[in-house]
mmCIF file of C-alpha atoms in Angstrom:
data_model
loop_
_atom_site.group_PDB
_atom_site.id
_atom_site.type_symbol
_atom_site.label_atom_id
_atom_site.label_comp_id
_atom_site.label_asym_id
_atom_site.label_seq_id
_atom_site.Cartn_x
_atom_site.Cartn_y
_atom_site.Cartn_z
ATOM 1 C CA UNK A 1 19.732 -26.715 -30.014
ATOM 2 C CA UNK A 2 17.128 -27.682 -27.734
ATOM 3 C CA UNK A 3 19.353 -27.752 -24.314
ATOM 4 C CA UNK A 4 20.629 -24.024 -25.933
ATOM 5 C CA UNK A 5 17.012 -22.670 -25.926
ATOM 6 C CA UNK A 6 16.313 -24.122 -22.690
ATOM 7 C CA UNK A 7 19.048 -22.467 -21.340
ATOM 8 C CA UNK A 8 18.204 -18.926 -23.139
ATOM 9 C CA UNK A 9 14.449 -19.296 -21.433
ATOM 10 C CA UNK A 10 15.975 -20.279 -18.134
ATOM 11 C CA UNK A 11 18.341 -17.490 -18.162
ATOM 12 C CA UNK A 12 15.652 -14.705 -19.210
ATOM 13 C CA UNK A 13 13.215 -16.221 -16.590
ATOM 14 C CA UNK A 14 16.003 -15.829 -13.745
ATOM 15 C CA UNK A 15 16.451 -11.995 -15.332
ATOM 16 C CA UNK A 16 12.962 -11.048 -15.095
ATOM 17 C CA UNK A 17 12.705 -12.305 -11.982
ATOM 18 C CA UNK A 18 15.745 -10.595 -10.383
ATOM 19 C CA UNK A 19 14.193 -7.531 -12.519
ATOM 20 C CA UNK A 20 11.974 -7.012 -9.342
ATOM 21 C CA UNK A 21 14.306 -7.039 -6.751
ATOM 22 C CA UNK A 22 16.297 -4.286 -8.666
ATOM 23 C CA UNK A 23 13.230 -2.338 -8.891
ATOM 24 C CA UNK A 24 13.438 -1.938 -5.181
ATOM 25 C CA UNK A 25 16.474 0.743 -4.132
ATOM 26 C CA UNK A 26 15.035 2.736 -6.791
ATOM 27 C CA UNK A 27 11.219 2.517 -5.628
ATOM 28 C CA UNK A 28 12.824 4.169 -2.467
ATOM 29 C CA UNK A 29 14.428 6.677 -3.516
ATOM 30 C CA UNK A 30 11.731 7.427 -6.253
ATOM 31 C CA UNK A 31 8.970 7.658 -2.868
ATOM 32 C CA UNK A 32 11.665 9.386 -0.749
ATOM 33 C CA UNK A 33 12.307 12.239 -3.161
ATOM 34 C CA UNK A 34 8.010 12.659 -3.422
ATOM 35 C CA UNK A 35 7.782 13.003 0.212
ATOM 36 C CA UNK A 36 10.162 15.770 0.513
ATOM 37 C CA UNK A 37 8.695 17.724 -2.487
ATOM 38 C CA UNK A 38 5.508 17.168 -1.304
ATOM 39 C CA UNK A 39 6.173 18.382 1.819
ATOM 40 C CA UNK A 40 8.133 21.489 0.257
ATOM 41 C CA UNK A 41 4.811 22.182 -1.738
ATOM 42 C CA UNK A 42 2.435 21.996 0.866
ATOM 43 C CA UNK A 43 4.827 24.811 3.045
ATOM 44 C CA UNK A 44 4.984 26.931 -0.142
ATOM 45 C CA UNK A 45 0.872 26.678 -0.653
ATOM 46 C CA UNK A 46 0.639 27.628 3.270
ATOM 47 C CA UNK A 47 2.747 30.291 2.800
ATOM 48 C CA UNK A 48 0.761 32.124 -0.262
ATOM 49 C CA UNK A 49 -2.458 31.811 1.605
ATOM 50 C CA UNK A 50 -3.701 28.795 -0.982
ATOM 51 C CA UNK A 51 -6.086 26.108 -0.395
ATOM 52 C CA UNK A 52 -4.509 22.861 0.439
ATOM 53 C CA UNK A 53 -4.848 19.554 -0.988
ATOM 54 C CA UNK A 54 -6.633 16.504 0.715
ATOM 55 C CA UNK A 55 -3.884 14.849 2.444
ATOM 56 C CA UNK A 56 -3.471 11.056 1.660
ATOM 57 C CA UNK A 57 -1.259 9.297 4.109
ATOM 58 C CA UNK A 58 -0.289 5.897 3.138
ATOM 59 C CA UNK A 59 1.850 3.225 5.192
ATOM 60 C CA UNK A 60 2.613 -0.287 4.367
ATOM 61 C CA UNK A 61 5.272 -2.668 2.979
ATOM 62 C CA UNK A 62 6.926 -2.831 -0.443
ATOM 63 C CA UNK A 63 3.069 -3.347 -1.661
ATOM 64 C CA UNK A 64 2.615 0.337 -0.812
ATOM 65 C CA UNK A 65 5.820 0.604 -2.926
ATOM 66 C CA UNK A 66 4.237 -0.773 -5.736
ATOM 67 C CA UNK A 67 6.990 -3.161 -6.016
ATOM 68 C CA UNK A 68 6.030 -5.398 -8.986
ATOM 69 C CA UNK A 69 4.084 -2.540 -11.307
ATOM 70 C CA UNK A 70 4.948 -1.984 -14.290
ATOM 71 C CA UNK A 71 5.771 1.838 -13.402
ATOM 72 C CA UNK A 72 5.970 3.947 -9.987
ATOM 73 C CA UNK A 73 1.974 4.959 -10.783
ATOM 74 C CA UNK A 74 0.498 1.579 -11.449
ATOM 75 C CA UNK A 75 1.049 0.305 -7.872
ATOM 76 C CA UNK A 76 -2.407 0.664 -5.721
ATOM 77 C CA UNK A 77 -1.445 3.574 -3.729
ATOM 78 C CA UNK A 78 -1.054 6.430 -6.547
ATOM 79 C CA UNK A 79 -4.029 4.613 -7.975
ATOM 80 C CA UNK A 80 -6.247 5.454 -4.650
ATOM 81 C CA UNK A 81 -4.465 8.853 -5.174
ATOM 82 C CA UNK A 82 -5.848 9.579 -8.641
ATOM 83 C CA UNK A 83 -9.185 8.131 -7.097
ATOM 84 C CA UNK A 84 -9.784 10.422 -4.532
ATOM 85 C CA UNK A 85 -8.686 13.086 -6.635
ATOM 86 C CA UNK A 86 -11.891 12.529 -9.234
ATOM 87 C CA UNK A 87 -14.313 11.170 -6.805
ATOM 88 C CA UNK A 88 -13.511 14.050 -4.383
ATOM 89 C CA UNK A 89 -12.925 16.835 -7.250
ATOM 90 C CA UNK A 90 -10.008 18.430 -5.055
ATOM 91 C CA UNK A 91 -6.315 17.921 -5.492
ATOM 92 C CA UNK A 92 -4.603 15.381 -3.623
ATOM 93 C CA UNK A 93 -1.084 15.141 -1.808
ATOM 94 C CA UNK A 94 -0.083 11.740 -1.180
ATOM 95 C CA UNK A 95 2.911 11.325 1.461
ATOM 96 C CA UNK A 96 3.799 7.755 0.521
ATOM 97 C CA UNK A 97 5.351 6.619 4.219
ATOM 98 C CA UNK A 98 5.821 2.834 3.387
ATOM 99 C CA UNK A 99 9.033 0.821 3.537
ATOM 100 C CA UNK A 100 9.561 -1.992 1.384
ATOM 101 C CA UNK A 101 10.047 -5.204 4.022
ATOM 102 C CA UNK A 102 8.478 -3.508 6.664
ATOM 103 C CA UNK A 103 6.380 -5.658 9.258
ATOM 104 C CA UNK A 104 3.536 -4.425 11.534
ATOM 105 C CA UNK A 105 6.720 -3.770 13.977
ATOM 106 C CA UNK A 106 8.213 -1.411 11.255
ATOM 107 C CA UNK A 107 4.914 0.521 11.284
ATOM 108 C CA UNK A 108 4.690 1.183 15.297
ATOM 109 C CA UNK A 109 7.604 1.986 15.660
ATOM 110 C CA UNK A 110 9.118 3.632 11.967
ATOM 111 C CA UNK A 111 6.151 5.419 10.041
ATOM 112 C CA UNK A 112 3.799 6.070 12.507
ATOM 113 C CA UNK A 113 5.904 8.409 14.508
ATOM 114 C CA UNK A 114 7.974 9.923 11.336
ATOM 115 C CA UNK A 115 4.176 10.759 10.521
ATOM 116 C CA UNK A 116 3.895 12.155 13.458
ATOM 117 C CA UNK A 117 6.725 14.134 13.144
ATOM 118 C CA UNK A 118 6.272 15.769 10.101
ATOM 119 C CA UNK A 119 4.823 19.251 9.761
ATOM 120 C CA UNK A 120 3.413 21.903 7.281
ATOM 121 C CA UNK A 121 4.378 25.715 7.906
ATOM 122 C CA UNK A 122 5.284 24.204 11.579
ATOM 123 C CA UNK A 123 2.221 22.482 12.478
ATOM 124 C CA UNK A 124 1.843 18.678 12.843
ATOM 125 C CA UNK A 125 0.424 16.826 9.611
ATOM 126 C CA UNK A 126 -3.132 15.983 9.921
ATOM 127 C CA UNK A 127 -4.091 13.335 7.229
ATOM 128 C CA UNK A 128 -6.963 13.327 5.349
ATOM 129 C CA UNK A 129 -6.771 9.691 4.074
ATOM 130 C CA UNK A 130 -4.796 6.972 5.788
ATOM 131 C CA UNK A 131 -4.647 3.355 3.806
ATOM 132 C CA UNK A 132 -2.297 0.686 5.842
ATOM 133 C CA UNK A 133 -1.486 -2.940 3.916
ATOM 134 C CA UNK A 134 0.617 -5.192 6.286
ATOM 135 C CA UNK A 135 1.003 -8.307 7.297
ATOM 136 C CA UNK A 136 2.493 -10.221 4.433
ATOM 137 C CA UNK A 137 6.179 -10.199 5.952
ATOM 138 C CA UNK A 138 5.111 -10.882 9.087
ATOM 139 C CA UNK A 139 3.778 -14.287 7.714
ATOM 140 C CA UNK A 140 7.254 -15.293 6.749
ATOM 141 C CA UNK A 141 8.743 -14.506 10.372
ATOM 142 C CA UNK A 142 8.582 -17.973 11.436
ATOM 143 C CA UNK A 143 9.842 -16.855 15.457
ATOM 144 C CA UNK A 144 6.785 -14.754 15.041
ATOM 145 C CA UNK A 145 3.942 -16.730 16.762
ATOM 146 C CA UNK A 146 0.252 -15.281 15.714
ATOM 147 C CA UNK A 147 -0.121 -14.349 19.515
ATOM 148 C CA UNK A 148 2.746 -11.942 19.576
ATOM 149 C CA UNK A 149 1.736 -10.847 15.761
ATOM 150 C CA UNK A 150 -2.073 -10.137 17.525
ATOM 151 C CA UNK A 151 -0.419 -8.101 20.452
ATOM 152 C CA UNK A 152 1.956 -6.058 17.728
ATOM 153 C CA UNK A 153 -0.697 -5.650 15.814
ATOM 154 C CA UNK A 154 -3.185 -4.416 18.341
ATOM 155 C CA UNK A 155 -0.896 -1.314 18.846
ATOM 156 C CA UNK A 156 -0.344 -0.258 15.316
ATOM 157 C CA UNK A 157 -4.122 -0.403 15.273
ATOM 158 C CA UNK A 158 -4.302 2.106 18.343
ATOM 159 C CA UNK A 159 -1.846 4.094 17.231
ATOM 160 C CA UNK A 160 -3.344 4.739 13.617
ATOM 161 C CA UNK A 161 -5.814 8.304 12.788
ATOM 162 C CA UNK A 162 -8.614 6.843 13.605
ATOM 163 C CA UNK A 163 -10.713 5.453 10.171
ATOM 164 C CA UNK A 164 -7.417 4.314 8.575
ATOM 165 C CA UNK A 165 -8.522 2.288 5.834
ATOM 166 C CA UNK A 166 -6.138 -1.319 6.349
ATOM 167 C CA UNK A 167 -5.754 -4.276 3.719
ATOM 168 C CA UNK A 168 -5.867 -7.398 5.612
ATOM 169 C CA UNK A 169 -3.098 -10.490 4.017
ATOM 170 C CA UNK A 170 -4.097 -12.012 0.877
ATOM 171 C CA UNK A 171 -3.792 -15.193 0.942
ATOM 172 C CA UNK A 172 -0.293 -17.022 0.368
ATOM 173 C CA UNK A 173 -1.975 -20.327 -0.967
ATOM 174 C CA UNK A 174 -0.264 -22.623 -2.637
ATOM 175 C CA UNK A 175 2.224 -21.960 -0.255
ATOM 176 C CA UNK A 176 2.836 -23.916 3.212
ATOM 177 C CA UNK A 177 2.082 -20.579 4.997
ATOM 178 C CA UNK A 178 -1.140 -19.808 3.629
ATOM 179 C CA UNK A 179 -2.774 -20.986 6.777
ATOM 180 C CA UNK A 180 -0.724 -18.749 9.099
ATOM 181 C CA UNK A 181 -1.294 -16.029 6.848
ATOM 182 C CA UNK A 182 -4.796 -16.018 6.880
ATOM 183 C CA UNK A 183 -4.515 -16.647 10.678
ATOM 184 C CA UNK A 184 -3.254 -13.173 10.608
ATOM 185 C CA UNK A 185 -5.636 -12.011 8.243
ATOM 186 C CA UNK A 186 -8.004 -12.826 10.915
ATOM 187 C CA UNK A 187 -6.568 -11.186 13.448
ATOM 188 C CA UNK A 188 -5.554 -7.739 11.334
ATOM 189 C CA UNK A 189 -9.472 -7.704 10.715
ATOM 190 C CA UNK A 190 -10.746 -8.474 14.429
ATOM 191 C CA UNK A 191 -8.724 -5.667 14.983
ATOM 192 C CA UNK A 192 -8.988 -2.901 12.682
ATOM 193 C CA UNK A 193 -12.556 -3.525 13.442
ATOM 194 C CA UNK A 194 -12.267 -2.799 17.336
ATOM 195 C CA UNK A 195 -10.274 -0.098 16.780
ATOM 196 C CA UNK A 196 -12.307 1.638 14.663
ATOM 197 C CA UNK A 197 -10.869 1.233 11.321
ATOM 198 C CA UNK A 198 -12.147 -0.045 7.924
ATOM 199 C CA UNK A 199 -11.006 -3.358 6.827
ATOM 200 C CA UNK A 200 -10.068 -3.726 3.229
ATOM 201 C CA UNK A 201 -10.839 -7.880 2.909
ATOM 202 C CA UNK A 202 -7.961 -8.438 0.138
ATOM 203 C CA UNK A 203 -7.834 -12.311 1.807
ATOM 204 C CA UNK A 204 -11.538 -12.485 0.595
ATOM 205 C CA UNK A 205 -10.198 -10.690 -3.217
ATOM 206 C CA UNK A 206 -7.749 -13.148 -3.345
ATOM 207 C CA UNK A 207 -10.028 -16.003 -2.688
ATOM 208 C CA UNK A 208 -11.949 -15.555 -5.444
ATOM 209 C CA UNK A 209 -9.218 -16.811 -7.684
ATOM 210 C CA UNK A 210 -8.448 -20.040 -8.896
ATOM 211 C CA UNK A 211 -4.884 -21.057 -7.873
ATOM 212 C CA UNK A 212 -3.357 -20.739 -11.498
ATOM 213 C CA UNK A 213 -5.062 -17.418 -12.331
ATOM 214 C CA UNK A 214 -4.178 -15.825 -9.123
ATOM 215 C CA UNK A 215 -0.165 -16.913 -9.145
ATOM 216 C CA UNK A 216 0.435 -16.270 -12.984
ATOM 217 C CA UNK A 217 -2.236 -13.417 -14.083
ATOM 218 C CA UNK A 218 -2.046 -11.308 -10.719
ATOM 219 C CA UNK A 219 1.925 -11.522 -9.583
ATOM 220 C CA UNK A 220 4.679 -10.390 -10.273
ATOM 221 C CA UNK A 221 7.700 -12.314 -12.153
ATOM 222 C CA UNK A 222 8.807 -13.201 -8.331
ATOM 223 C CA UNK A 223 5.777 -14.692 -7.777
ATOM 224 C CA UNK A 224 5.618 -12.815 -4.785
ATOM 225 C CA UNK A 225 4.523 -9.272 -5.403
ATOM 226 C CA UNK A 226 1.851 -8.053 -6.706
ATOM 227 C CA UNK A 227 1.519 -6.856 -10.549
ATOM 228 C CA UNK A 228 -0.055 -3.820 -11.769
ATOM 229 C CA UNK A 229 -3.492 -5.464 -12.575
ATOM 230 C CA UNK A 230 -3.591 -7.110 -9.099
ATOM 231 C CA UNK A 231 -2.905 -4.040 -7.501
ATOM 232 C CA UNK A 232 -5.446 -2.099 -9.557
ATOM 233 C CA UNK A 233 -8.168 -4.944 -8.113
ATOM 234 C CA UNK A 234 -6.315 -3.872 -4.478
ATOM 235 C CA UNK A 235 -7.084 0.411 -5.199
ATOM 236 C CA UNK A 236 -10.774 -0.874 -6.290
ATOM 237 C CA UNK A 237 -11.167 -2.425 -3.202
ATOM 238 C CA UNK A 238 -9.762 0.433 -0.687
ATOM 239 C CA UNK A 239 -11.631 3.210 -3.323
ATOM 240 C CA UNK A 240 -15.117 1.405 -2.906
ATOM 241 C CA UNK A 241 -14.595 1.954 0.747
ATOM 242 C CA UNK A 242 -12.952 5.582 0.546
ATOM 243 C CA UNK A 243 -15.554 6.678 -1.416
ATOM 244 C CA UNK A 244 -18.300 4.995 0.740
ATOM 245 C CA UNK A 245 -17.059 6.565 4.209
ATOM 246 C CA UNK A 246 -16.703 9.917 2.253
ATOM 247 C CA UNK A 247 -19.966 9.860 0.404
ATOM 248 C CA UNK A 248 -18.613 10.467 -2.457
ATOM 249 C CA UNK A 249 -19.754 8.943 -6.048
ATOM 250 C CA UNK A 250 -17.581 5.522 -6.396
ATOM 251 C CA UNK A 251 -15.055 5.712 -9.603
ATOM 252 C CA UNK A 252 -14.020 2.620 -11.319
ATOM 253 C CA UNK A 253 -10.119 1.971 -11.305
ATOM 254 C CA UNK A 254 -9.863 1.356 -14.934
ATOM 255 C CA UNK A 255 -11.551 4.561 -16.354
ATOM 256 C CA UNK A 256 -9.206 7.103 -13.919
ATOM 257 C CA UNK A 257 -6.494 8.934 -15.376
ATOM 258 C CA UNK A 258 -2.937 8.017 -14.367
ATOM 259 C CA UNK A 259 -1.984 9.670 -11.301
ATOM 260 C CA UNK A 260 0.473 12.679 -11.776
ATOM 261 C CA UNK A 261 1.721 14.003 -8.523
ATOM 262 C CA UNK A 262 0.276 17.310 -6.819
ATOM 263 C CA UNK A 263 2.707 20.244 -7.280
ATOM 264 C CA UNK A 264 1.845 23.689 -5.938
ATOM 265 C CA UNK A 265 1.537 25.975 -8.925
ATOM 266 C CA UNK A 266 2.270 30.119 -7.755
#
């Protein structure tokens, strides 16, 4: 009986965790549709002579997904999208450019220019908002030495709209990279600073969690993504600055509605 229950945990523990890595292809295509709606919407507003929405870029890794939440609007980047929609009282259009795996390489050369080449009513996007989070896959490149990850780095920085508001690399502790990750922590935050971004110090977040609290409260059942309360911490963090920049009145993550996406409405 007992070797029968062990087995029934074991197996449910090795389903739960595979049930992130499903979640994945579907992420995608769920982000891939909302980008080409979006975009549809914001031609159709353009074309009746309506106002547009703030424009909220966001690039990144499967983080930026929201791979891990419970539900495509509890990762942080809707979140920061229902944020600037109350602190800002104007609609918002997010264009969710991330890529689940992708590296800072994947952002130089991948989102930034498919940013670049994407238009409303024929004229080049111009972002309100851009949040970046990055870094995290790079850590587990182990032919990546932090020098080349500094020079990579250093042009997705130049590249970005100026102000883009980047999450630095939590920190991968217990794990035998955690000091090479928050090498590169260090040197995403030298710099976004030089650059002229804002840094969003998720290595510092992260820090101020015990071991045990931070792997089974604020992860995922990989125990590699985040979870929807970790990422809700990770929106708090880039709203507090959004707002800031914006002067806007901050909001508090936990009192916002959940985010529903803009649709122009005729």
């Amino acid at each position: 009986m007992a070797l029968a229950a062990g087995s029934a945990a074991g197996f449910h523990a090795l389903r739960t965790f595979k049930s992130v890595a499903r979640a994945n292809s579907p992420l995608r295509r769920y982000w891939e549709k909302h980008l080409l709606d979006t975009l549809r919407d914001l031609d159709m507003a353009v074309a009746a002579g309506g106002e547009l929405p703030l424009i909220y870029v966001a690039f990144g890794d499967s983080a930026a997904q929201g791979l891990g939440a419970d539900n495509e609007t509890e990762g942080y980047v809707p979140v920061i999208a229902a944020g600037i929609k109350q602190a800002s009282g104007r609609e918002v259009a997010l264009l969710n450019m991330s890529l689940s795996g992708a590296t800072a390489t994947s952002v130089l050369v991948t989102q930034i220019p498919q940013l670049r080449g994407l238009t409303i009513a024929s004229e080049a996007v111009e972002p309100d908002i851009v949040t970046l989070d990055i870094g995290g896959n790079d850590t587990t490149v182990k032919e990546l030495p932090a020098t080349e990850f500094e020079h990579i780095f250093n042009e997705v920085a130049r590249e970005l709209p100026r102000g883009t508001f980047i999450g630095d690399v939590p920190t991968f502790r217990p794990l035998k990279v955690a000091e090479r990750a928050s090498d590169f922590a260090r040197i995403m935050r030298e710099q976004t600073r030089l650059a002229g971004h804002h840094v969003i110090g998720l290595e510092a977040l992260s820090d101020t969690l015990s071991t045990p609290e931070y792997m089974i409260k604020y992860h995922a059942p990989d125990l590699f993504h985040p979870n929807s309360p970790w990422y809700a911490l990770w929106a708090q963090e880039y709203l507090d600055a959004i707002c800031d920049e914006n002067n806007w009145p901050r909001v508090v993550v936990d009192e916002l509605p959940q985010w529903t996406p803009w649709r122009f409405e005729r």
